[in-house]
Short mmCIF file of C-alpha atoms and ligand atoms in Angstrom, two decimals:
data_model
loop_
_atom_site.label_atom_id
_atom_site.label_comp_id
_atom_site.label_asym_id
_atom_site.label_seq_id
_atom_site.Cartn_x
_atom_site.Cartn_y
_atom_site.Cartn_z
CA MET A 1 19.50 15.83 0.28
CA ILE A 2 16.24 14.94 1.34
CA LYS A 3 14.20 17.29 3.64
CA LYS A 4 12.98 15.89 6.57
CA GLU A 5 9.45 17.74 7.61
CA PRO A 6 6.29 16.30 9.10
CA ILE A 7 2.87 14.80 7.51
CA VAL A 8 0.66 16.44 9.16
CA PHE A 9 -2.77 14.55 10.10
CA ASP A 10 -6.06 17.45 9.86
CA TYR A 11 -9.56 16.59 11.10
CA ASN A 12 -11.09 19.40 11.44
CA ASN A 13 -14.05 18.08 8.77
CA MET A 14 -14.77 14.91 10.83
CA MET A 15 -15.46 17.10 13.48
CA ALA A 16 -20.09 18.33 14.07
CA ASP A 17 -18.39 21.89 13.66
CA TYR A 18 -17.47 21.79 10.46
CA VAL A 19 -19.34 19.37 8.47
CA GLY A 20 -22.59 19.77 10.55
CA ASP A 21 -24.40 17.62 13.75
CA CYS A 22 -25.95 15.29 11.63
CA GLN A 23 -22.43 13.45 10.86
CA GLY A 24 -19.51 15.01 12.69
CA PHE A 25 -18.52 14.16 16.00
CA ASP A 26 -18.19 16.43 18.42
CA ASP A 27 -15.22 16.76 21.32
CA LYS A 28 -18.02 14.66 23.68
CA ASP A 29 -17.42 12.04 21.53
CA ILE A 30 -13.33 12.05 21.65
CA ALA A 31 -13.89 12.26 25.25
CA ALA A 32 -16.41 9.55 25.66
CA ASN A 33 -13.74 7.43 23.52
CA ARG A 34 -10.91 8.26 25.69
CA ALA A 35 -10.90 5.04 27.39
CA LEU A 36 -11.51 2.60 24.56
CA ALA A 37 -8.96 5.08 22.44
CA LYS A 38 -6.32 3.96 25.40
CA LYS A 39 -7.54 0.18 25.81
CA ALA A 40 -6.82 -0.10 21.84
CA PHE A 41 -3.54 2.18 22.09
CA GLU A 42 -2.23 -0.24 24.91
CA GLU A 43 -3.24 -3.41 23.19
CA VAL A 44 -1.03 -2.69 20.05
CA LYS A 45 1.58 -1.46 22.28
CA ALA A 46 1.64 -4.75 24.36
CA GLY A 47 1.59 -6.50 20.40
CA ARG A 48 4.74 -4.86 19.73
CA GLY A 49 6.95 -7.08 18.25
CA GLN A 50 5.51 -10.46 18.81
CA ASN A 51 3.43 -13.44 16.37
CA MET A 52 2.45 -10.96 13.03
CA MET A 53 3.20 -7.36 14.61
CA GLY A 54 7.24 -8.18 13.98
CA TRP A 55 6.32 -5.34 11.86
CA THR A 56 6.11 -2.50 14.17
CA GLU A 57 9.75 -2.98 15.12
CA LEU A 58 11.07 -3.11 11.38
CA PRO A 59 12.42 0.14 11.39
CA THR A 60 14.80 -0.10 14.00
CA ASN A 61 15.96 -4.11 14.30
CA GLN A 62 17.16 -4.47 10.28
CA LYS A 63 20.62 -2.55 11.01
CA GLU A 64 22.76 -5.60 8.86
CA VAL A 65 20.23 -6.66 6.52
CA VAL A 66 20.00 -3.04 5.36
CA THR A 67 24.24 -3.39 4.80
CA ASP A 68 23.04 -6.71 2.49
CA ILE A 69 20.44 -5.15 0.74
CA ILE A 70 22.88 -1.88 -0.12
CA ALA A 71 25.64 -3.98 -1.29
CA THR A 72 23.56 -6.96 -3.46
CA ALA A 73 21.77 -3.68 -5.07
CA LYS A 74 24.46 -1.98 -6.11
CA GLN A 75 26.07 -4.90 -7.81
CA ILE A 76 22.23 -5.37 -9.74
CA ARG A 77 22.53 -1.64 -10.82
CA LYS A 78 25.86 -2.31 -12.13
CA ASN A 79 24.95 -5.00 -13.60
CA PHE A 80 21.10 -5.76 -14.64
CA ASP A 81 19.32 -3.71 -17.33
CA SER A 82 16.07 -4.65 -15.78
CA PHE A 83 14.38 -5.37 -12.46
CA VAL A 84 11.56 -7.92 -12.45
CA VAL A 85 9.06 -7.96 -8.76
CA LEU A 86 7.76 -11.40 -9.21
CA GLY A 87 4.57 -11.55 -6.28
CA ILE A 88 1.06 -10.77 -5.61
CA GLY A 89 -0.34 -8.57 -2.64
CA GLY A 90 1.32 -8.13 -0.11
CA SER A 91 4.48 -9.55 -2.15
CA ALA A 92 3.55 -6.40 -4.72
CA LEU A 93 1.92 -3.71 -3.78
CA GLY A 94 4.47 -1.84 -1.05
CA PRO A 95 7.27 -1.78 -3.97
CA MET A 96 4.75 -0.56 -6.64
CA ALA A 97 3.36 2.46 -4.87
CA LEU A 98 7.55 3.20 -3.51
CA PHE A 99 8.23 2.65 -7.13
CA GLN A 100 5.40 5.27 -8.13
CA ALA A 101 5.96 7.25 -5.50
CA LEU A 102 9.99 7.69 -5.30
CA CYS A 103 10.84 7.50 -9.08
CA HIS A 104 9.89 9.21 -12.12
CA LEU A 105 6.92 8.73 -13.28
CA HIS A 106 7.94 7.79 -16.94
CA HIS A 107 11.22 6.12 -15.08
CA ASN A 108 11.01 2.94 -17.53
CA GLU A 109 11.01 4.95 -20.54
CA LEU A 110 14.16 6.92 -19.95
CA PRO A 111 17.77 6.70 -21.44
CA LYS A 112 19.46 4.32 -19.14
CA SER A 113 22.27 7.54 -18.22
CA LYS A 114 19.19 9.14 -16.36
CA ARG A 115 17.36 6.39 -15.52
CA LYS A 116 20.50 5.49 -13.56
CA ALA A 117 18.55 2.47 -12.41
CA PRO A 118 17.55 -0.53 -13.88
CA LYS A 119 14.09 -0.93 -15.66
CA PHE A 120 11.61 -1.79 -13.20
CA TYR A 121 8.25 -4.14 -13.35
CA VAL A 122 6.21 -6.24 -11.45
CA GLU A 123 4.47 -8.71 -12.42
CA ASP A 124 1.49 -9.04 -9.69
CA ASN A 125 -0.87 -11.17 -11.44
CA VAL A 126 -1.53 -14.66 -13.81
CA ASP A 127 -2.68 -12.92 -16.87
CA PRO A 128 -0.87 -14.82 -19.69
CA GLU A 129 -1.15 -11.39 -21.64
CA ARG A 130 0.92 -9.11 -19.04
CA MET A 131 3.61 -11.96 -18.71
CA THR A 132 3.69 -12.22 -22.38
CA ALA A 133 3.97 -8.53 -22.92
CA LEU A 134 6.66 -8.43 -20.02
CA LEU A 135 8.59 -11.14 -22.02
CA ASP A 136 8.25 -8.95 -25.07
CA VAL A 137 10.38 -5.82 -23.66
CA ILE A 138 12.73 -7.51 -21.39
CA ASP A 139 16.01 -9.34 -22.11
CA VAL A 140 16.18 -12.04 -19.21
CA LYS A 141 19.75 -12.42 -19.79
CA LYS A 142 19.96 -8.85 -18.51
CA THR A 143 17.25 -9.18 -15.79
CA MET A 144 17.22 -9.75 -12.09
CA PHE A 145 14.50 -11.63 -11.01
CA ASN A 146 12.76 -10.83 -7.35
CA VAL A 147 10.81 -13.68 -5.93
CA ILE A 148 8.88 -12.02 -3.12
CA THR A 149 6.27 -14.63 -1.42
CA LYS A 150 6.26 -14.86 2.60
CA SER A 151 4.20 -17.97 2.85
CA GLY A 152 6.46 -19.48 -0.55
CA SER A 153 3.44 -21.42 -1.98
CA THR A 154 1.53 -19.00 -3.26
CA SER A 155 -0.08 -20.75 -6.38
CA GLU A 156 0.60 -17.00 -8.61
CA THR A 157 3.93 -16.33 -7.52
CA MET A 158 5.40 -19.80 -8.03
CA THR A 159 3.11 -19.41 -11.58
CA GLN A 160 5.58 -16.49 -12.59
CA TYR A 161 8.59 -18.47 -10.70
CA LEU A 162 7.98 -21.22 -13.18
CA ILE A 163 7.37 -19.74 -15.97
CA ILE A 164 10.35 -17.77 -15.67
CA ALA A 165 12.51 -19.95 -14.16
CA ASP A 166 12.61 -22.61 -17.44
CA ILE A 167 13.44 -19.61 -19.74
CA LEU A 168 16.28 -18.67 -17.19
CA LYS A 169 17.64 -21.94 -17.72
CA LYS A 170 17.00 -22.38 -21.96
CA ALA A 171 19.10 -19.18 -21.78
CA LEU A 172 21.50 -19.44 -19.18
CA GLY A 173 22.21 -22.81 -18.04
CA ASP A 174 24.05 -22.86 -14.95
CA ASP A 175 23.68 -19.43 -14.51
CA PHE A 176 20.30 -18.67 -14.13
CA ALA A 177 20.63 -18.71 -10.16
CA SER A 178 22.53 -15.71 -9.82
CA HIS A 179 19.44 -13.93 -11.99
CA VAL A 180 17.07 -15.11 -8.78
CA ILE A 181 17.09 -13.58 -5.90
CA ALA A 182 14.35 -15.06 -3.48
CA THR A 183 12.83 -12.92 -0.62
CA THR A 184 10.22 -15.63 1.84
CA SER A 185 10.45 -17.05 5.25
CA GLU A 186 13.16 -18.69 6.25
CA THR A 187 12.07 -21.85 7.65
CA LYS A 188 8.47 -21.99 5.96
CA GLY A 189 7.25 -23.07 2.36
CA ASN A 190 8.23 -24.12 -0.80
CA LEU A 191 10.83 -21.03 -2.34
CA ILE A 192 13.46 -21.59 0.50
CA LYS A 193 13.70 -24.90 -0.20
CA ILE A 194 14.15 -24.29 -3.90
CA ALA A 195 16.06 -21.32 -3.10
CA LYS A 196 18.71 -23.76 -1.26
CA LYS A 197 18.78 -26.32 -4.24
CA GLU A 198 18.80 -23.52 -6.93
CA GLY A 199 22.07 -21.29 -4.60
CA PHE A 200 19.46 -18.28 -5.81
CA LYS A 201 20.54 -15.02 -3.04
CA THR A 202 18.17 -14.91 0.01
CA PHE A 203 16.58 -12.62 2.30
CA PHE A 204 13.99 -13.03 4.51
CA ILE A 205 10.84 -11.65 5.53
CA PRO A 206 10.87 -12.05 9.51
CA ASP A 207 8.03 -14.50 10.80
CA GLY A 208 5.95 -12.00 12.60
CA VAL A 209 5.46 -9.77 9.47
CA GLY A 210 2.80 -10.18 6.84
CA GLY A 211 2.49 -9.58 3.24
CA ARG A 212 0.36 -5.75 3.73
CA PHE A 213 2.41 -5.29 6.55
CA SER A 214 6.25 -5.78 5.09
CA GLU A 215 6.92 -2.76 3.18
CA LEU A 216 9.13 -1.88 5.70
CA CYS A 217 11.16 -5.36 5.18
CA PRO A 218 13.41 -7.03 2.65
CA VAL A 219 10.30 -7.20 0.66
CA GLY A 220 10.01 -3.63 -0.12
CA LEU A 221 13.55 -2.70 0.82
CA LEU A 222 14.98 -4.22 -1.92
CA PRO A 223 13.59 -3.37 -4.86
CA ALA A 224 13.40 0.10 -3.52
CA ALA A 225 17.24 -0.02 -3.24
CA VAL A 226 17.41 -1.64 -6.35
CA LEU A 227 15.67 2.01 -7.84
CA GLY A 228 18.09 4.07 -5.71
CA ILE A 229 15.23 5.41 -3.29
CA ASN A 230 17.37 5.32 0.19
CA ILE A 231 16.23 3.38 2.31
CA LYS A 232 17.69 4.58 5.70
CA ALA A 233 15.91 7.40 5.10
CA PHE A 234 12.38 5.73 4.39
CA LEU A 235 12.81 3.94 8.02
CA GLU A 236 13.49 6.99 9.67
CA GLY A 237 10.29 7.78 8.68
CA ALA A 238 8.71 5.43 9.59
CA LYS A 239 10.19 5.31 12.99
CA TYR A 240 9.70 9.21 13.58
CA MET A 241 6.29 8.61 12.51
CA ASP A 242 6.57 5.77 15.42
CA ASN A 243 7.77 8.14 17.99
CA ARG A 244 4.72 10.86 17.52
CA CYS A 245 2.36 7.86 18.35
CA ARG A 246 3.56 6.68 21.24
CA ASN A 247 0.94 8.13 23.04
CA ALA A 248 -2.48 6.65 24.55
CA ASN A 249 -4.26 9.98 24.22
CA PRO A 250 -5.24 9.92 20.60
CA SER A 251 -5.41 13.68 20.56
CA LYS A 252 -1.51 13.46 20.57
CA ASN A 253 -0.80 10.25 18.91
CA PRO A 254 -2.36 11.18 14.77
CA ALA A 255 -2.82 7.61 13.56
CA LEU A 256 -4.90 6.27 17.13
CA MET A 257 -7.02 9.73 16.28
CA ALA A 258 -7.26 8.67 12.41
CA ALA A 259 -8.30 5.03 13.78
CA LEU A 260 -11.16 6.38 16.34
CA LEU A 261 -12.07 8.50 14.33
CA GLN A 262 -13.10 5.47 10.92
CA PHE A 263 -14.12 3.41 13.80
CA LEU A 264 -16.64 5.67 15.26
CA SER A 265 -17.56 6.54 11.17
CA MET A 266 -17.81 2.87 10.94
CA LYS A 267 -20.71 2.39 13.86
CA ASN A 268 -22.44 5.17 12.45
CA GLY A 269 -22.52 3.40 9.01
CA LYS A 270 -19.72 5.35 7.14
CA ASN A 271 -18.88 2.12 4.87
CA VAL A 272 -16.51 3.22 2.65
CA SER A 273 -12.76 4.69 2.94
CA VAL A 274 -12.40 6.80 -0.48
CA MET A 275 -8.52 7.62 -0.27
CA MET A 276 -8.17 10.17 -2.51
CA PRO A 277 -3.99 11.71 -3.25
CA TYR A 278 -4.12 14.83 -5.02
CA ALA A 279 -0.67 13.33 -6.98
CA ASP A 280 0.24 11.58 -9.68
CA SER A 281 3.12 10.03 -7.12
CA LEU A 282 1.02 8.73 -4.32
CA LYS A 283 -1.77 6.69 -6.77
CA LEU A 284 -0.68 3.39 -5.74
CA MET A 285 -0.42 3.91 -2.41
CA ALA A 286 -3.89 4.55 -2.51
CA ASP A 287 -3.68 0.98 -3.87
CA TRP A 288 -1.55 0.00 -1.10
CA TYR A 289 -3.69 0.97 1.55
CA ALA A 290 -6.80 -0.73 0.19
CA GLN A 291 -4.87 -4.24 0.85
CA LEU A 292 -3.56 -3.16 4.00
CA TRP A 293 -7.49 -1.09 5.40
CA GLY A 294 -9.80 -3.96 3.24
CA GLU A 295 -7.95 -7.37 4.09
CA SER A 296 -7.00 -6.52 7.47
CA LEU A 297 -10.66 -5.54 9.04
CA GLY A 298 -13.04 -7.41 6.76
CA LYS A 299 -13.39 -9.92 9.14
CA ALA A 300 -16.79 -12.26 10.15
CA VAL A 301 -15.98 -12.91 13.82
CA ASP A 302 -14.13 -10.73 16.49
CA LEU A 303 -11.78 -12.42 19.22
CA ASP A 304 -14.04 -14.09 20.92
CA GLY A 305 -15.77 -15.79 17.98
CA ASN A 306 -18.99 -14.01 17.35
CA LYS A 307 -19.87 -12.91 14.03
CA VAL A 308 -19.46 -9.62 13.12
CA TYR A 309 -18.85 -8.70 9.27
CA VAL A 310 -16.56 -5.99 10.00
CA GLY A 311 -14.64 -3.25 7.47
CA GLN A 312 -15.06 -0.43 5.22
CA THR A 313 -14.85 -1.00 1.83
CA PRO A 314 -11.80 0.94 0.70
CA VAL A 315 -11.46 2.92 -2.33
CA LYS A 316 -9.17 4.48 -4.63
CA ALA A 317 -9.67 7.42 -6.56
CA LEU A 318 -6.99 10.11 -7.73
CA GLY A 319 -7.69 14.00 -7.32
CA VAL A 320 -8.14 15.59 -9.22
CA THR A 321 -8.62 12.48 -12.10
CA ASP A 322 -11.58 11.46 -9.98
CA GLN A 323 -13.35 15.38 -9.42
CA HIS A 324 -14.57 14.19 -13.03
CA SER A 325 -15.40 10.76 -12.13
CA GLN A 326 -16.22 10.34 -8.56
CA VAL A 327 -16.67 13.24 -6.77
CA GLN A 328 -20.32 13.60 -7.76
CA LEU A 329 -21.28 10.42 -5.64
CA TYR A 330 -19.02 11.60 -3.29
CA THR A 331 -21.12 14.94 -2.40
CA GLU A 332 -24.75 13.88 -3.24
CA GLY A 333 -24.78 10.21 -3.34
CA PRO A 334 -25.46 8.03 0.12
CA PHE A 335 -23.88 9.48 3.85
CA ASP A 336 -22.01 6.08 3.90
CA LYS A 337 -18.28 7.66 3.30
CA VAL A 338 -15.00 8.74 4.81
CA VAL A 339 -12.75 10.90 2.40
CA THR A 340 -8.87 11.32 3.22
CA LEU A 341 -7.85 14.18 1.01
CA ILE A 342 -3.70 13.24 0.75
CA SER A 343 -2.38 16.58 -0.31
CA VAL A 344 1.22 17.60 -1.05
CA GLU A 345 2.39 20.88 -0.28
CA LYS A 346 5.64 21.04 -2.43
CA TYR A 347 5.62 19.43 -5.46
CA ARG A 348 8.60 18.09 -6.83
CA SER A 349 8.39 20.13 -10.24
CA GLU A 350 6.64 23.80 -11.16
CA VAL A 351 4.67 23.59 -14.36
CA LYS A 352 3.70 27.86 -15.61
CA ILE A 353 0.32 28.06 -17.11
CA ALA A 354 1.40 29.87 -20.13
CA ASP A 355 0.01 32.94 -21.04
CA GLY A 356 -2.72 32.62 -24.19
CA CYS A 357 -6.60 32.88 -25.45
CA GLU A 358 -6.16 37.41 -23.95
CA ASP A 359 -9.66 37.82 -26.00
CA ILE A 360 -10.86 34.85 -23.75
CA PRO A 361 -11.29 35.72 -19.95
CA ALA A 362 -12.68 32.02 -19.08
CA VAL A 363 -9.71 30.85 -20.44
CA ASN A 364 -7.46 33.71 -19.32
CA PHE A 365 -7.57 33.81 -16.34
CA LEU A 366 -6.07 30.43 -15.62
CA CYS A 367 -2.88 32.47 -16.75
CA GLY A 368 0.44 33.21 -15.17
CA HIS A 369 -0.71 30.59 -12.72
CA THR A 370 1.20 27.52 -12.63
CA MET A 371 -0.39 24.07 -12.43
CA ASN A 372 0.83 23.70 -8.67
CA GLU A 373 -1.68 26.40 -7.62
CA LEU A 374 -4.24 24.53 -9.94
CA ILE A 375 -4.26 21.41 -7.88
CA THR A 376 -3.61 23.11 -4.56
CA ALA A 377 -6.61 24.87 -5.27
CA GLU A 378 -8.56 21.40 -6.58
CA CYS A 379 -7.81 19.72 -3.60
CA ASN A 380 -9.41 23.07 -1.00
CA ALA A 381 -12.10 22.71 -3.64
CA THR A 382 -12.86 19.42 -3.30
CA GLU A 383 -12.49 19.98 0.81
CA TYR A 384 -14.77 22.00 0.60
CA ALA A 385 -17.69 20.63 -1.41
CA LEU A 386 -17.88 17.57 0.16
CA THR A 387 -17.62 19.40 4.02
CA ARG A 388 -20.44 21.60 2.43
CA SER A 389 -22.70 18.70 1.56
CA GLY A 390 -21.67 17.41 5.11
CA ARG A 391 -19.46 14.50 3.82
CA LEU A 392 -17.05 13.35 6.41
CA ASN A 393 -13.54 14.06 5.37
CA ASN A 394 -9.51 14.25 6.76
CA ARG A 395 -6.58 15.68 4.74
CA ILE A 396 -3.12 14.62 5.45
CA TYR A 397 -0.39 16.74 4.49
CA VAL A 398 2.61 15.47 2.83
CA PRO A 399 5.24 18.69 2.93
CA GLU A 400 7.10 16.63 -0.19
CA VAL A 401 7.15 12.95 -1.44
CA ASN A 402 10.34 11.81 -0.23
CA ALA A 403 11.68 8.15 0.86
CA PHE A 404 11.11 10.51 4.86
CA THR A 405 7.49 11.16 4.02
CA CYS A 406 6.79 7.87 2.53
CA GLY A 407 7.87 5.98 5.49
CA GLN A 408 6.36 7.90 7.57
CA LEU A 409 2.71 8.19 5.79
CA MET A 410 3.06 4.21 5.51
CA PHE A 411 3.85 3.77 9.09
CA PHE A 412 0.77 6.25 9.98
CA PHE A 413 -1.40 3.72 8.24
CA MET A 414 0.04 0.63 9.32
CA LEU A 415 -0.18 2.02 13.50
CA GLN A 416 -4.13 3.00 12.12
CA THR A 417 -5.10 -0.15 10.50
CA ALA A 418 -3.67 -2.09 14.09
CA TYR A 419 -5.63 0.53 16.33
CA THR A 420 -8.77 0.36 14.16
CA GLY A 421 -8.73 -3.63 13.74
CA ALA A 422 -7.87 -3.39 18.28
CA LEU A 423 -10.71 -1.14 18.43
CA LEU A 424 -13.15 -3.57 16.38
CA HIS A 425 -12.04 -6.27 18.58
CA ILE A 426 -10.89 -8.77 15.38
CA ASP A 427 -7.93 -10.50 13.93
CA THR A 428 -6.22 -7.17 12.28
CA PHE A 429 -3.43 -9.51 11.40
CA ASN A 430 -5.43 -13.15 9.38
CA GLN A 431 -6.92 -13.47 6.31
CA PRO A 432 -8.98 -16.61 6.09
CA GLY A 433 -11.31 -14.86 3.50
CA VAL A 434 -7.68 -14.58 1.38
CA GLU A 435 -6.71 -18.47 2.39
CA GLU A 436 -10.10 -19.93 1.08
CA GLY A 437 -9.34 -18.54 -1.91
CA LYS A 438 -5.90 -19.67 -2.60
CA ASN A 439 -7.23 -23.49 -1.04
CA ALA A 440 -9.84 -23.55 -3.50
CA THR A 441 -7.14 -22.14 -5.94
CA TYR A 442 -4.61 -25.76 -5.46
CA ALA A 443 -8.07 -27.86 -5.47
CA LEU A 444 -9.44 -27.04 -8.97
CA LEU A 445 -5.89 -27.56 -10.33
CA GLY A 446 -5.86 -30.69 -8.63
CA ARG A 447 -2.68 -30.11 -5.80
CA ALA A 448 -2.49 -32.98 -3.78
CA GLY A 449 -4.16 -32.75 0.13
CA TYR A 450 -7.08 -30.53 -1.32
CA GLU A 451 -9.26 -33.20 -2.70
CA GLU A 452 -12.05 -32.81 -0.09
CA LYS A 453 -12.44 -28.92 -1.06
CA ALA A 454 -11.91 -30.06 -5.13
CA LYS A 455 -14.97 -32.38 -3.55
CA GLU A 456 -17.10 -29.72 -2.48
CA LEU A 457 -16.36 -27.59 -5.25
CA ASN A 458 -17.88 -29.98 -7.74
CA GLY A 459 -20.45 -30.60 -5.39
CA GLN A 460 -21.36 -26.60 -5.78
CA LYS A 461 -24.98 -26.57 -7.31
CA ALA A 462 -24.83 -26.13 -11.23
CA LYS A 463 -25.66 -22.92 -12.36
CA THR A 464 -29.01 -22.57 -15.02
CA ASP A 465 -29.27 -20.95 -17.88
CA LYS A 466 -32.24 -19.78 -17.34
CA TYR A 467 -30.34 -16.99 -15.05
CA ILE A 468 -27.49 -16.24 -18.05
CA ILE A 469 -28.40 -14.48 -21.23
O1 PA5 B 501 -1.08 -9.62 3.23
C1 PA5 B 501 -1.10 -10.80 2.60
O2 PA5 B 501 -0.52 -11.69 3.55
C2 PA5 B 501 -1.32 -11.36 1.18
O3 PA5 B 501 -2.02 -10.66 0.33
C3 PA5 B 501 -0.06 -11.47 0.90
O4 PA5 B 501 0.80 -10.30 0.51
C4 PA5 B 501 -0.79 -12.21 -0.80
O5 PA5 B 501 -1.45 -13.47 -0.51
C5 PA5 B 501 0.46 -13.01 -1.17
O6 PA5 B 501 1.11 -14.15 -0.51
P1 PA5 B 501 2.38 -14.30 0.00
O7 PA5 B 501 3.49 -13.72 -0.23
O8 PA5 B 501 2.82 -15.44 0.88
O9 PA5 B 501 2.49 -14.66 -1.33
#
């Protein structure tokens, strides 16, 4: 039974009363920017379901596809030993985040009887060593490959596909198509053409859903369902958060308040957004967030064409691990960060710290406590240390990591990103910087139509040996 409890956004330590006058905000700042927040809210509301904001409707408009996904997943669970996602960026980070959040932390190492789902791998790169390593551990004859690409043309994903298709054809002949599912645009790109030609089962990424906003569509839902994750509860969680964020008053809309505070912080020179979950299960949620935040808000021009060069560098951290690595910088380095702590109230297991070292009080004080108490105390301690040193921080309380709370969390961050983009008056949903890199790769590898770009690249100023040692 999944507990359907709300996640909570606590922004006390963004306020001057707590973090000090130099860095924090007060009620007057919030009141002074209420109209701006309302404008951003209205813009996002008006854009819902249109252009690149199709993702807002995903919690409620996928009844048929969810049924198809669940039925397909059931077959895959029955017939395959491994499930491999071929994709990159927004087509990979969401499935990875949900896998880490909601499956056993050593899922692939569990015996089949305990795992109850295929082993799970996401390629997310074109490192030849990684591909070779994957092929060393899977049996392609017992593996389902899910090729995911919205554009249907991303070099990395198509490279992964070409390699796997060749191996599958050699191993299975005509049956190879039953080992590939394509998740892509229904109308655009090359993958849909290939899928039709080869006869792959397909799921579609709606037109108005960009890569980093795609976790709630088949991009995320199929891998999750294969893993046995309750995708209906996941979508319900997203819908629950959506309903909580239907108010133009930031004090009554957690995602809008979170956006407004980040926006005001950016204006005060806070160029770094640290995401620090105190749970290994949420570690890759921080990776997913990093793409969402970085790619959506890092923009050179605003909607009127003015050069603005905005954005906040997302940093992924893990509590408590990074207390022994990054927190020194967060508490004593430059005043350029906002730290978001994510704490979990009820971990899915409890581990008691064993008795011992009775003659050493400085160790023995730990005995009788649980690891749960320790990790929570350490989160509280970091929050205290940050606040004491005047560092802006906020905290998201997750009652328990489950499909419902993950749906809330992801929708919260997507809405926060959309509101922040509206406050910054930028196009949150494009990625010209990423496209530039994709085009340069096409040109370097000789794709037809990219001759001009190749000329431009070849015409770059040659590097001098003087600066190479
Ligand atoms: O958010 C985005 O749009 C990008 O990061 C894409 O997800 C990424 O570039 C992969 O693109 P595609 O899904 O078209 O292969």
